[in-house]
RNA sequence: GGCGGUGUAGCUCAGCUGGUUAGAGCGGAGGAUUCAUAAACCUCAGGUCGAUGGUUCGAGUCCAUCCACCGCUACCA
């Protein structure tokens, strides 16, 4: 029975246009999913759309559509974007689907019966645009206008259903203490603990006047389940089926830092509450919440007012110029996976592309293929005479491998990428030291040339395996050219790849076009 | 206001529990080579390690204070 691995992205707000933020989180999830599949695990990778916000109704009206039509149209844009980028998600959940709605109802019903959801009264300043209440002090700070769109806040008092978050601060703190890796990066965990220790209030989880859009509170049609609560449950509803239930608890939730509180405080508390209900004993807490930071665009914060979002059009432009895999490489290697924001800047992209992908990885693959072609008639030779420098190569490659695995396991994609590229750097150094191209002129050295090229081939096999979750298409092409076996599902191909001397001689090696053609900026 | 973080060569950053002349990559300069994508290779950076004051035989590396910026959060108006 293979180990299971369940990874999620947030479900994306269907009123948004897909942009670099969505693409980034989903790409990171995709890389994690591919890596874990390579580890031989049974992976379930989920993404989707969050559709029950009241603003969806407004936007639909503005476009002369029904809310459902509008949601359909926009959800399709996300689906297309992820499809175009080759994401390997196993399912795409939409909160307007019956399979989601029916289960959310059951969960909330159960928590009402257990007393963790109760009817109470809430008074506050409501921001209709954000569908959020602001506490009195906060509202005053913004002069009773929405901090987002500047529209006046509305003083509202209403009966609401509340979730008893206040009852879970000890439970949350204990969980964070017992599971040090529950929330990464560590800086976020400190923030979270600090905030929990300041005290937790119960949170309203329903609103009124939703006009039939959204999921009604069980037994009270006048209330609709607050969209955030509805949305969080997607992680559970999608796998709450007989054949998928074993994927719960979710292994990893990936998300951006702005929605950390919902995922690392409210969501786990809700799961604790639900897990106490009869029939839901199987509902445990997710293994890890991984909160990355933001991309900024060419040094400036992305904002609607600046209109400088890196949108799909711009992303497509990068894909056309550099390829999807190069985009993935940049996102992984230079992205805000840690606690600080990163700059999506063309100059950084081109530098990474030329210096690492073209000059090191692509060039290395090409370099060896050419030599095999010239010195061995394009056929991978059997090893020949010993070459002492090979020991250094193996040591370097294994050291890189051993840095890569823990980096991937902790979602430090930047470090993982660097380690993987180091394999190719080590191979370059090895070639420079041993100079097979000089030895090739001396017939007495034919045996060492064969050995050198075989060693290089091993390095390429291992390096391409490490890079394959990040650049599946290009690394697949390397495997094809060199005749390497494709990783088989269900076995830990990553662990197996570490061993040396796995490539059989006698297979032909194809040179092919440059893997990553050097990019010349238009002068 | 509180808590936390960051501030190291032109740029992007490494520097774990304090210890020989403070590192890498990129950019820039020179050289060498030809197996490779006009690329890969070698050499070259004398930078108050944000500021000041401490602890110590010895501090980017610990302590205090201050400055700048960032994050979470509170409060006042």
Coordinates of C-alpha atoms (C1' of nucleotides) in Angstrom, one line a residue:
Chain A
X1 CA 0.0 0.0 0.0
X2 CA 1.7 3.2 -1.1
X3 CA 1.8 6.1 1.1
X4 CA -0.8 8.8 0.3
X5 CA -0.1 12.4 -0.3
X6 CA -2.8 15.0 -0.6
X7 CA -1.9 18.5 -1.6
X8 CA -4.2 21.4 -2.2
X9 CA -4.1 25.0 -3.5
X10 CA -6.7 27.4 -2.3
X11 CA -9.8 27.5 -4.4
X12 CA -9.6 30.7 -6.4
X13 CA -12.1 33.5 -6.2
X14 CA -14.0 33.1 -9.4
X15 CA -14.4 36.9 -9.9
X16 CA -10.7 37.2 -10.3
X17 CA -8.9 36.8 -13.6
X18 CA -6.1 34.2 -13.3
X19 CA -2.7 35.9 -12.7
X20 CA 0.7 35.1 -11.5
X21 CA -0.4 34.6 -7.9
X22 CA -2.8 31.8 -8.8
X23 CA -0.3 30.4 -11.3
X24 CA 2.5 30.4 -8.7
X25 CA 0.6 28.6 -5.9
X26 CA -0.7 26.1 -8.4
X27 CA 2.8 25.5 -9.9
X28 CA 4.3 25.0 -6.5
X29 CA 1.6 22.5 -5.7
X30 CA 2.2 20.8 -9.1
X31 CA 5.9 20.5 -8.4
X32 CA 5.2 19.0 -5.0
X33 CA 2.7 16.6 -6.5
X34 CA 5.1 15.5 -9.2
X35 CA 7.9 15.1 -6.7
X36 CA 5.8 13.0 -4.4
X37 CA 4.6 10.8 -7.3
X38 CA 8.3 10.3 -8.1
X39 CA 8.7 9.2 -4.5
X40 CA 6.2 6.5 -5.3
X41 CA 3.4 7.9 -3.3
X42 CA -0.3 7.9 -4.3
X43 CA -0.9 11.6 -4.8
X44 CA -4.1 13.5 -4.8
X45 CA -3.7 17.1 -6.0
X46 CA -6.7 19.4 -5.8
X47 CA -7.4 22.9 -7.0
X48 CA -10.6 24.7 -7.9
X49 CA -12.7 27.8 -7.6
X50 CA -14.6 29.6 -4.9
X51 CA -17.9 30.8 -6.3
X52 CA -20.4 31.7 -3.7
X53 CA -19.4 35.3 -2.9
X54 CA -22.1 37.9 -3.2
X55 CA -20.1 39.9 -5.5
X56 CA -20.3 37.1 -8.1
X57 CA -24.0 37.9 -8.3
X58 CA -23.3 41.6 -8.8
X59 CA -20.7 40.9 -11.5
X60 CA -23.0 38.5 -13.2
X61 CA -25.8 41.1 -13.3
X62 CA -23.4 43.6 -14.7
X63 CA -22.6 41.2 -17.5
X64 CA -26.3 40.3 -18.0
X65 CA -25.8 36.8 -16.9
X66 CA -27.0 34.5 -14.2
X67 CA -24.6 34.0 -11.4
X68 CA -24.1 30.4 -12.4
X69 CA -23.4 31.4 -16.0
X70 CA -20.9 33.9 -14.8
X71 CA -19.2 31.5 -12.5
X72 CA -19.1 28.8 -15.2
X73 CA -17.5 31.2 -17.6
X74 CA -14.8 32.4 -15.1
X75 CA -14.1 29.0 -13.6
X76 CA -13.5 27.8 -17.2
X77 CA -10.8 30.5 -17.4
X78 CA -9.0 29.0 -14.5
X79 CA -9.3 25.6 -15.8
X80 CA -8.0 26.6 -19.2
X81 CA -5.1 28.5 -17.6
X82 CA -4.0 25.5 -15.6
X83 CA -4.5 23.1 -18.5
X84 CA -2.4 25.3 -20.8
X85 CA 0.3 25.3 -18.2
X86 CA 0.2 21.5 -17.9
X87 CA -0.8 21.3 -14.3
X88 CA -1.3 17.8 -13.1
X89 CA -4.2 18.3 -10.7
X90 CA -6.3 15.2 -10.1
X91 CA -9.5 17.2 -9.6
X92 CA -10.9 20.7 -9.9
X93 CA -13.6 21.4 -7.3
X94 CA -16.1 24.2 -7.7
X95 CA -18.1 25.2 -4.7
X96 CA -21.3 25.4 -6.7
X97 CA -21.2 21.7 -7.4
X98 CA -23.6 19.5 -5.6
X99 CA -20.9 17.2 -4.3
X100 CA -19.6 20.1 -2.4
X101 CA -22.8 21.7 -1.2
X102 CA -24.4 18.6 0.1
X103 CA -21.4 17.8 2.2
X104 CA -21.0 21.3 3.6
X105 CA -24.5 21.1 4.8
X106 CA -23.9 17.9 6.6
X107 CA -20.7 19.3 8.3
X108 CA -22.4 22.4 9.5
X109 CA -25.5 20.5 10.7
X110 CA -23.2 18.2 12.7
X111 CA -21.5 21.2 14.3
X112 CA -24.8 22.8 15.1
X113 CA -25.8 19.7 16.9
X114 CA -22.6 19.5 18.9
X115 CA -22.9 23.2 19.9
X116 CA -19.9 24.5 18.1
X117 CA -22.1 26.4 15.8
X118 CA -24.8 28.5 17.5
X119 CA -27.1 31.4 16.7
X120 CA -25.9 34.7 18.2
X121 CA -26.0 38.4 17.5
X122 CA -23.4 40.4 15.7
X123 CA -23.0 44.1 15.3
X124 CA -20.4 45.7 13.2
X125 CA -19.5 47.7 10.2
X126 CA -20.1 45.8 7.1
X127 CA -18.0 46.2 3.9
X128 CA -20.3 44.9 1.2
X129 CA -17.5 44.8 -1.3
X130 CA -15.3 42.5 0.7
X131 CA -18.2 40.8 2.5
X132 CA -16.5 41.4 5.7
X133 CA -17.4 43.0 9.0
X134 CA -14.9 45.4 10.5
X135 CA -14.7 45.9 14.2
X136 CA -15.6 49.3 15.5
X137 CA -12.0 50.5 16.0
X138 CA -10.9 49.3 12.6
X139 CA -13.9 50.9 10.9
X140 CA -13.1 54.2 12.5
X141 CA -9.5 54.0 11.4
X142 CA -10.7 53.9 7.8
X143 CA -13.2 56.6 8.4
X144 CA -16.1 54.2 8.0
X145 CA -15.1 53.5 4.4
X146 CA -14.0 50.3 2.9
X147 CA -10.2 50.1 3.1
X148 CA -10.3 48.3 -0.3
X149 CA -12.7 50.3 -2.4
X150 CA -13.5 53.3 -0.4
X151 CA -17.2 52.8 -0.4
X152 CA -19.0 53.6 2.9
X153 CA -19.3 50.9 5.4
X154 CA -22.8 50.0 6.6
X155 CA -23.6 49.6 10.3
X156 CA -25.3 46.3 10.6
X157 CA -26.6 44.3 13.4
X158 CA -27.8 40.9 12.7
X159 CA -28.5 37.5 14.0
X160 CA -25.7 35.3 12.9
X161 CA -24.6 31.8 13.3
X162 CA -21.2 31.7 15.0
X163 CA -18.4 29.2 15.2
X164 CA -17.0 28.7 18.6
X165 CA -13.5 29.5 17.7
X166 CA -12.9 30.8 21.2
X167 CA -13.0 27.2 22.5
X168 CA -10.0 26.1 20.5
X169 CA -7.1 28.4 21.4
X170 CA -5.6 25.8 23.7
X171 CA -6.1 23.1 21.2
X172 CA -4.5 25.1 18.4
X173 CA -1.5 26.1 20.5
X174 CA -1.0 22.5 21.6
X175 CA -1.2 21.3 18.1
X176 CA 1.3 23.9 16.9
X177 CA 3.6 22.9 19.8
X178 CA 3.3 19.2 19.1
X179 CA 3.7 19.6 15.3
X180 CA 6.6 22.1 14.8
X181 CA 6.2 21.8 11.0
X182 CA 2.5 22.3 11.0
X183 CA 3.0 25.8 9.6
X184 CA 5.9 26.9 7.5
X185 CA 7.8 29.1 7.1
X186 CA 8.7 29.5 10.8
X187 CA 8.2 33.2 10.7
X188 CA 4.6 32.7 9.9
X189 CA 4.2 30.3 12.8
X190 CA 5.4 32.9 15.2
X191 CA 2.9 35.4 13.9
X192 CA 0.1 32.9 14.3
X193 CA 1.0 31.9 17.8
X194 CA 1.2 35.5 18.8
X195 CA -2.2 36.2 17.4
X196 CA -3.8 33.2 19.0
X197 CA -2.3 34.1 22.4
X198 CA -3.9 37.5 22.2
X199 CA -7.3 35.7 22.4
X200 CA -9.8 34.3 20.0
X201 CA -13.3 35.5 19.4
X202 CA -16.1 33.4 18.0
X203 CA -16.5 34.0 14.3
X204 CA -19.7 34.6 12.5
X205 CA -20.2 32.0 9.8
X206 CA -23.4 33.1 8.2
X207 CA -25.0 36.1 6.6
X208 CA -28.4 37.1 5.4
X209 CA -29.8 38.5 2.2
X210 CA -27.9 36.2 -0.1
X211 CA -30.7 35.9 -2.6
X212 CA -30.3 32.2 -3.0
X213 CA -26.6 32.3 -4.0
X214 CA -24.6 30.2 -1.7
X215 CA -25.3 27.4 0.7
X216 CA -28.2 27.9 3.2
X217 CA -27.7 27.2 6.9
X218 CA -29.2 23.9 7.7
X219 CA -32.7 24.5 9.0
X220 CA -32.6 28.2 8.5
X221 CA -33.1 29.3 4.9
X222 CA -32.8 33.0 5.9
X223 CA -29.1 32.5 6.5
X224 CA -26.4 31.6 4.1
X225 CA -23.1 30.0 5.1
X226 CA -20.5 32.6 4.9
X227 CA -18.5 32.2 1.7
X228 CA -15.2 31.7 3.5
X229 CA -16.4 28.8 5.6
X230 CA -18.1 27.3 2.6
X231 CA -14.8 27.6 0.7
X232 CA -12.6 26.1 3.3
X233 CA -14.6 22.9 3.4
X234 CA -13.7 22.2 -0.2
X235 CA -10.6 20.4 1.0
X236 CA -12.7 18.0 2.8
X237 CA -15.8 17.6 0.6
X238 CA -13.8 16.6 -2.4
X239 CA -12.3 13.6 -0.7
X240 CA -15.2 12.7 1.4
X241 CA -16.2 9.8 -0.8
X242 CA -15.7 6.1 -0.2
X243 CA -12.8 5.8 -2.6
X244 CA -11.0 9.0 -1.6
X245 CA -11.6 9.3 2.1
X246 CA -8.2 7.6 2.8
X247 CA -6.5 10.7 1.5
X248 CA -7.7 12.6 4.6
X249 CA -6.1 14.1 6.6
X250 CA -4.7 16.4 3.9
X251 CA -0.9 16.3 3.8
X252 CA -0.3 19.9 2.7
X253 CA -2.3 23.0 2.1
X254 CA -0.4 25.5 0.0
X255 CA -1.5 29.1 0.1
X256 CA -0.4 32.7 0.2
X257 CA 0.3 34.6 3.4
X258 CA -2.9 36.7 3.1
X259 CA -5.2 33.8 3.9
X260 CA -3.1 32.3 6.6
X261 CA -5.5 33.0 9.4
X262 CA -8.3 31.1 7.8
X263 CA -6.1 28.1 7.0
X264 CA -4.0 27.9 10.1
X265 CA -6.4 29.0 12.8
X266 CA -10.1 28.8 11.7
X267 CA -9.8 25.8 9.5
X268 CA -8.0 23.5 12.0
X269 CA -10.3 24.6 14.7
X270 CA -13.3 23.8 12.6
X271 CA -11.8 20.4 11.9
X272 CA -11.3 19.8 15.6
X273 CA -14.9 20.7 16.1
X274 CA -16.2 18.5 13.3
X275 CA -13.9 15.6 14.4
X276 CA -15.8 15.5 17.7
X277 CA -19.1 14.9 15.9
X278 CA -20.5 11.4 15.6
X279 CA -19.5 9.9 12.3
X280 CA -16.6 12.2 11.8
X281 CA -14.0 10.7 14.0
X282 CA -11.9 10.2 10.9
X283 CA -11.6 13.9 10.4
X284 CA -8.1 14.9 11.6
X285 CA -6.0 18.0 11.1
X286 CA -4.0 18.6 8.0
X287 CA -0.3 17.7 8.2
X288 CA 1.1 21.0 7.1
X289 CA 0.1 24.5 6.0
X290 CA 2.6 26.1 3.8
X291 CA 2.2 29.9 3.4
X292 CA 4.3 31.5 0.8
X293 CA 4.7 35.3 0.2
X294 CA 3.8 37.5 -2.7
X295 CA 5.3 38.3 -6.1
X296 CA 5.8 41.9 -6.8
X297 CA 6.1 43.0 -10.4
X298 CA 9.2 44.7 -11.6
X299 CA 9.9 46.1 -8.2
X300 CA 6.4 47.4 -7.6
X301 CA 3.6 46.0 -5.6
X302 CA 0.9 44.5 -7.8
X303 CA -2.3 46.4 -7.4
X304 CA -5.5 47.0 -9.2
X305 CA -4.9 50.8 -9.2
X306 CA -1.5 50.3 -10.8
X307 CA -3.0 47.7 -13.1
X308 CA 0.4 45.9 -13.1
X309 CA -0.7 42.4 -12.4
X310 CA 1.3 39.8 -14.2
X311 CA -1.7 38.4 -16.0
X312 CA -2.2 35.4 -18.2
X313 CA -1.3 37.4 -21.3
X314 CA 2.0 38.3 -19.9
X315 CA 2.6 34.8 -18.6
X316 CA 1.8 33.4 -22.0
X317 CA 4.4 35.8 -23.4
X318 CA 7.0 34.3 -21.2
X319 CA 5.9 30.8 -22.1
X320 CA 6.2 31.6 -25.8
X321 CA 9.6 33.0 -25.5
X322 CA 11.1 30.6 -23.0
X323 CA 8.8 27.6 -22.6
X324 CA 6.5 26.5 -19.8
X325 CA 9.3 24.7 -18.1
X326 CA 11.5 27.7 -18.0
X327 CA 8.7 29.6 -16.4
X328 CA 8.2 26.8 -13.8
X329 CA 12.0 26.9 -13.2
X330 CA 11.9 30.6 -12.5
X331 CA 8.8 30.4 -10.2
X332 CA 10.4 27.6 -8.3
X333 CA 13.9 28.8 -8.0
X334 CA 13.2 32.5 -7.6
X335 CA 9.8 32.6 -6.1
X336 CA 8.5 33.8 -2.7
X337 CA 8.3 30.4 -1.1
X338 CA 9.7 31.8 2.1
X339 CA 8.7 34.6 4.3
X340 CA 9.6 37.5 2.0
X341 CA 8.3 38.8 -1.3
X342 CA 10.1 38.3 -4.5
X343 CA 10.3 40.3 -7.7
X344 CA 8.9 39.0 -10.9
X345 CA 11.3 41.0 -13.1
X346 CA 12.2 40.2 -16.7
X347 CA 15.9 40.8 -16.1
X348 CA 15.9 38.3 -13.3
X349 CA 14.1 35.8 -15.4
X350 CA 16.5 36.2 -18.3
X351 CA 19.5 36.0 -16.1
X352 CA 18.3 32.8 -14.5
X353 CA 17.3 31.3 -17.9
X354 CA 20.6 32.1 -19.6
X355 CA 23.0 31.4 -16.7
X356 CA 21.4 28.3 -15.4
X357 CA 19.2 26.7 -17.9
X358 CA 21.0 27.6 -21.2
X359 CA 24.6 27.7 -20.0
X360 CA 24.6 25.0 -17.4
X361 CA 21.8 22.4 -17.8
X362 CA 21.1 22.7 -21.5
X363 CA 24.7 23.2 -22.5
X364 CA 25.8 20.3 -20.3
X365 CA 23.3 17.9 -21.8
X366 CA 24.3 19.0 -25.2
X367 CA 28.0 18.9 -24.5
X368 CA 28.0 15.3 -23.5
X369 CA 25.7 14.3 -26.3
X370 CA 28.0 15.9 -28.8
X371 CA 31.0 14.1 -27.4
X372 CA 29.2 10.8 -27.4
X373 CA 28.4 11.5 -31.0
X374 CA 31.9 12.4 -32.0
X375 CA 33.9 10.0 -30.0
X376 CA 31.6 7.0 -29.7
X377 CA 29.5 7.1 -32.9
X378 CA 26.5 8.3 -31.0
X379 CA 26.3 5.2 -28.9
X380 CA 26.7 5.1 -25.2
X381 CA 29.9 3.2 -24.6
X382 CA 30.7 0.6 -22.0
X383 CA 33.0 1.9 -19.3
X384 CA 36.7 1.7 -20.0
X385 CA 39.8 2.6 -18.0
X386 CA 39.4 4.1 -14.6
X387 CA 39.5 7.9 -14.2
X388 CA 40.4 9.1 -10.7
X389 CA 38.4 12.3 -11.0
X390 CA 35.2 10.3 -11.3
X391 CA 35.3 9.9 -7.5
X392 CA 35.0 13.6 -7.0
X393 CA 32.1 13.8 -9.5
X394 CA 30.2 11.1 -7.7
X395 CA 30.8 12.8 -4.3
X396 CA 29.6 16.1 -5.6
X397 CA 26.5 14.7 -7.3
X398 CA 25.6 12.7 -4.2
X399 CA 26.1 15.8 -2.0
X400 CA 23.8 17.8 -4.3
X401 CA 21.2 15.0 -4.2
X402 CA 21.4 14.9 -0.5
X403 CA 20.7 18.6 -0.3
X404 CA 17.9 18.4 -2.8
X405 CA 15.8 15.8 -1.0
X406 CA 15.4 17.6 2.3
X407 CA 14.9 20.9 0.5
X408 CA 12.0 19.4 -1.5
X409 CA 10.6 17.7 1.6
X410 CA 10.3 21.1 3.3
X411 CA 9.1 22.9 0.1
X412 CA 12.3 25.0 -0.1
X413 CA 12.1 24.9 -3.9
X414 CA 14.8 27.6 -4.3
X415 CA 17.3 25.4 -2.5
X416 CA 16.1 22.3 -4.3
X417 CA 16.6 23.9 -7.6
X418 CA 20.0 25.1 -6.7
X419 CA 21.1 21.7 -5.6
X420 CA 19.7 20.1 -8.8
X421 CA 21.6 22.5 -11.0
X422 CA 24.8 21.8 -9.0
X423 CA 24.7 18.3 -10.4
X424 CA 25.2 19.8 -13.8
X425 CA 27.8 22.2 -12.6
X426 CA 29.8 19.4 -11.0
X427 CA 29.6 17.5 -14.3
X428 CA 31.0 20.6 -16.2
X429 CA 33.9 20.8 -13.7
X430 CA 34.5 17.1 -14.2
X431 CA 34.7 17.5 -18.0
X432 CA 37.0 20.5 -17.7
X433 CA 39.3 18.6 -15.5
X434 CA 39.4 15.4 -17.4
X435 CA 39.3 17.0 -20.8
X436 CA 37.9 14.1 -22.8
X437 CA 38.1 16.2 -26.0
X438 CA 41.9 16.2 -25.7
X439 CA 42.2 12.6 -24.8
X440 CA 40.0 11.7 -27.8
X441 CA 43.0 12.7 -30.0
X442 CA 45.1 10.0 -28.4
X443 CA 44.0 6.4 -29.2
X444 CA 45.6 5.2 -26.0
X445 CA 43.1 7.2 -24.1
X446 CA 40.0 5.8 -25.7
X447 CA 39.3 3.8 -22.6
X448 CA 39.3 6.8 -20.3
X449 CA 37.2 8.8 -22.7
X450 CA 34.5 6.1 -22.6
X451 CA 34.6 6.1 -18.8
X452 CA 34.4 9.9 -18.6
X453 CA 31.3 10.0 -20.9
X454 CA 29.7 7.2 -19.0
X455 CA 30.2 9.1 -15.7
X456 CA 28.7 12.2 -17.3
X457 CA 25.7 10.3 -18.4
X458 CA 25.1 9.2 -14.9
X459 CA 25.3 12.7 -13.7
X460 CA 22.8 13.8 -16.3
X461 CA 20.5 10.9 -15.4
X462 CA 20.5 11.9 -11.7
X463 CA 20.4 15.7 -12.4
X464 CA 17.5 15.4 -14.8
X465 CA 15.6 13.3 -12.3
X466 CA 16.0 15.9 -9.7
X467 CA 14.8 18.6 -12.1
X468 CA 11.9 16.6 -13.5
X469 CA 9.2 17.7 -11.0
X470 CA 10.1 21.2 -11.9
X471 CA 10.6 20.8 -15.6
X472 CA 8.7 17.6 -16.6
X473 CA 8.6 18.2 -20.3
X474 CA 12.2 19.2 -20.9
X475 CA 13.6 16.5 -18.6
X476 CA 11.4 14.0 -20.3
X477 CA 13.1 15.1 -23.5
X478 CA 16.5 14.5 -21.9
X479 CA 15.4 11.0 -20.9
X480 CA 14.3 10.3 -24.4
X481 CA 17.5 11.5 -26.0
X482 CA 19.7 9.5 -23.7
X483 CA 17.4 6.5 -23.5
X484 CA 16.8 6.7 -19.8
X485 CA 13.9 4.7 -18.4
X486 CA 10.8 6.7 -17.5
X487 CA 10.1 6.6 -13.7
X488 CA 7.4 4.0 -13.0
X489 CA 4.4 4.9 -10.8
X490 CA 4.2 3.4 -7.4
X491 CA 8.0 3.0 -6.8
X492 CA 10.3 5.5 -5.2
X493 CA 12.2 6.4 -8.4
X494 CA 13.7 9.4 -6.6
X495 CA 15.4 7.2 -4.0
X496 CA 16.4 4.7 -6.7
X497 CA 17.9 7.3 -8.9
X498 CA 20.7 8.0 -6.4
X499 CA 22.6 4.8 -7.1
X500 CA 25.4 5.1 -9.7
X501 CA 26.0 2.9 -12.8
X502 CA 22.4 2.4 -13.8
X503 CA 22.7 3.3 -17.5
X504 CA 23.3 0.5 -19.8
X505 CA 25.7 0.9 -22.6
X506 CA 24.9 0.4 -26.3
X507 CA 22.0 2.7 -26.5
X508 CA 22.1 5.5 -28.9
X509 CA 22.3 9.1 -27.8
X510 CA 20.6 11.8 -29.7
X511 CA 22.0 15.3 -29.7
X512 CA 18.9 17.3 -30.8
X513 CA 18.3 21.0 -30.6
X514 CA 19.4 23.0 -27.6
X515 CA 17.2 22.1 -24.6
X516 CA 17.1 25.8 -23.6
X517 CA 18.1 28.0 -26.5
X518 CA 20.1 30.9 -25.2
X519 CA 17.9 34.0 -25.1
X520 CA 19.3 37.1 -26.8
X521 CA 17.4 40.2 -25.6
X522 CA 16.5 42.4 -28.5
X523 CA 19.3 44.9 -28.6
Chain B
rG1 C1' 2.3 51.1 21.2
rG2 C1' 3.4 45.5 21.4
rC3 C1' 5.6 41.2 19.2
rG4 C1' 8.7 39.3 15.2
rG5 C1' 11.8 40.0 11.0
rU6 C1' 15.3 42.4 7.8
rG7 C1' 19.7 45.8 7.1
rU8 C1' 26.9 42.0 4.6
rA9 C1' 31.1 43.7 -2.1
rG10 C1' 27.6 47.8 -8.0
rC11 C1' 23.2 44.1 -8.0
rU12 C1' 20.9 39.4 -5.6
rC13 C1' 22.1 37.2 -1.4
rA14 C1' 25.1 32.7 2.0
rG15 C1' 27.2 33.1 6.6
rC16 C1' 24.4 27.1 12.0
rU17 C1' 25.0 26.9 18.3
rG18 C1' 30.9 33.6 18.6
rG19 C1' 37.5 31.9 16.8
rU20 C1' 42.8 31.4 11.4
rU21 C1' 43.5 36.8 6.1
rA22 C1' 34.4 37.9 5.8
rG23 C1' 32.1 34.2 1.2
rA24 C1' 28.9 32.8 -3.6
rG25 C1' 26.4 34.0 -8.0
rC26 C1' 25.5 38.0 -11.4
rG27 C1' 27.5 42.3 -13.7
rG28 C1' 32.5 44.4 -15.0
rA29 C1' 38.1 43.6 -16.5
rG30 C1' 42.0 40.4 -18.4
rG31 C1' 43.6 35.6 -20.0
rA32 C1' 43.3 30.5 -21.8
rU33 C1' 40.7 26.7 -24.7
rU34 C1' 37.7 24.4 -28.3
rC35 C1' 33.9 19.1 -26.6
rA36 C1' 29.4 22.3 -26.1
rU37 C1' 24.0 27.1 -27.2
rA38 C1' 29.7 33.8 -29.5
rA39 C1' 28.8 29.7 -24.4
rA40 C1' 31.3 26.7 -20.9
rC41 C1' 37.1 27.3 -18.2
rC42 C1' 41.0 30.4 -15.2
rU43 C1' 42.4 35.0 -12.7
rC44 C1' 40.9 39.8 -10.7
rA45 C1' 36.3 42.8 -5.8
rG46 C1' 40.7 45.4 -0.6
rG47 C1' 33.4 45.8 1.2
rU48 C1' 33.2 51.0 8.4
rC49 C1' 29.5 43.2 7.8
rG50 C1' 22.8 49.8 9.3
rA51 C1' 24.7 53.3 13.8
rU52 C1' 26.5 53.6 18.8
rG53 C1' 27.9 51.5 23.3
rG54 C1' 28.9 46.9 25.8
rU55 C1' 30.1 41.4 27.2
rU56 C1' 34.5 38.4 25.8
rC57 C1' 41.3 36.5 25.1
rG58 C1' 38.3 37.1 20.5
rA59 C1' 31.8 39.2 17.5
rG60 C1' 28.3 40.1 10.9
rU61 C1' 27.9 35.9 14.7
rC62 C1' 25.9 37.5 21.9
rC63 C1' 23.6 42.0 25.0
rA64 C1' 21.6 47.2 25.2
rU65 C1' 20.1 51.5 22.7
rC66 C1' 19.2 54.0 18.2
rC67 C1' 18.0 54.5 12.7
rA68 C1' 15.7 52.6 8.1
rC69 C1' 12.4 49.2 5.9
rC70 C1' 8.9 44.9 6.2
rG71 C1' 5.2 41.6 8.6
rC72 C1' 1.4 40.5 12.3
rU73 C1' -1.3 43.0 16.0
rA74 C1' -3.3 46.9 19.4
rC75 C1' -4.8 51.6 20.6
rC76 C1' -5.6 56.8 20.1
rA77 C1' -7.3 60.6 17.4

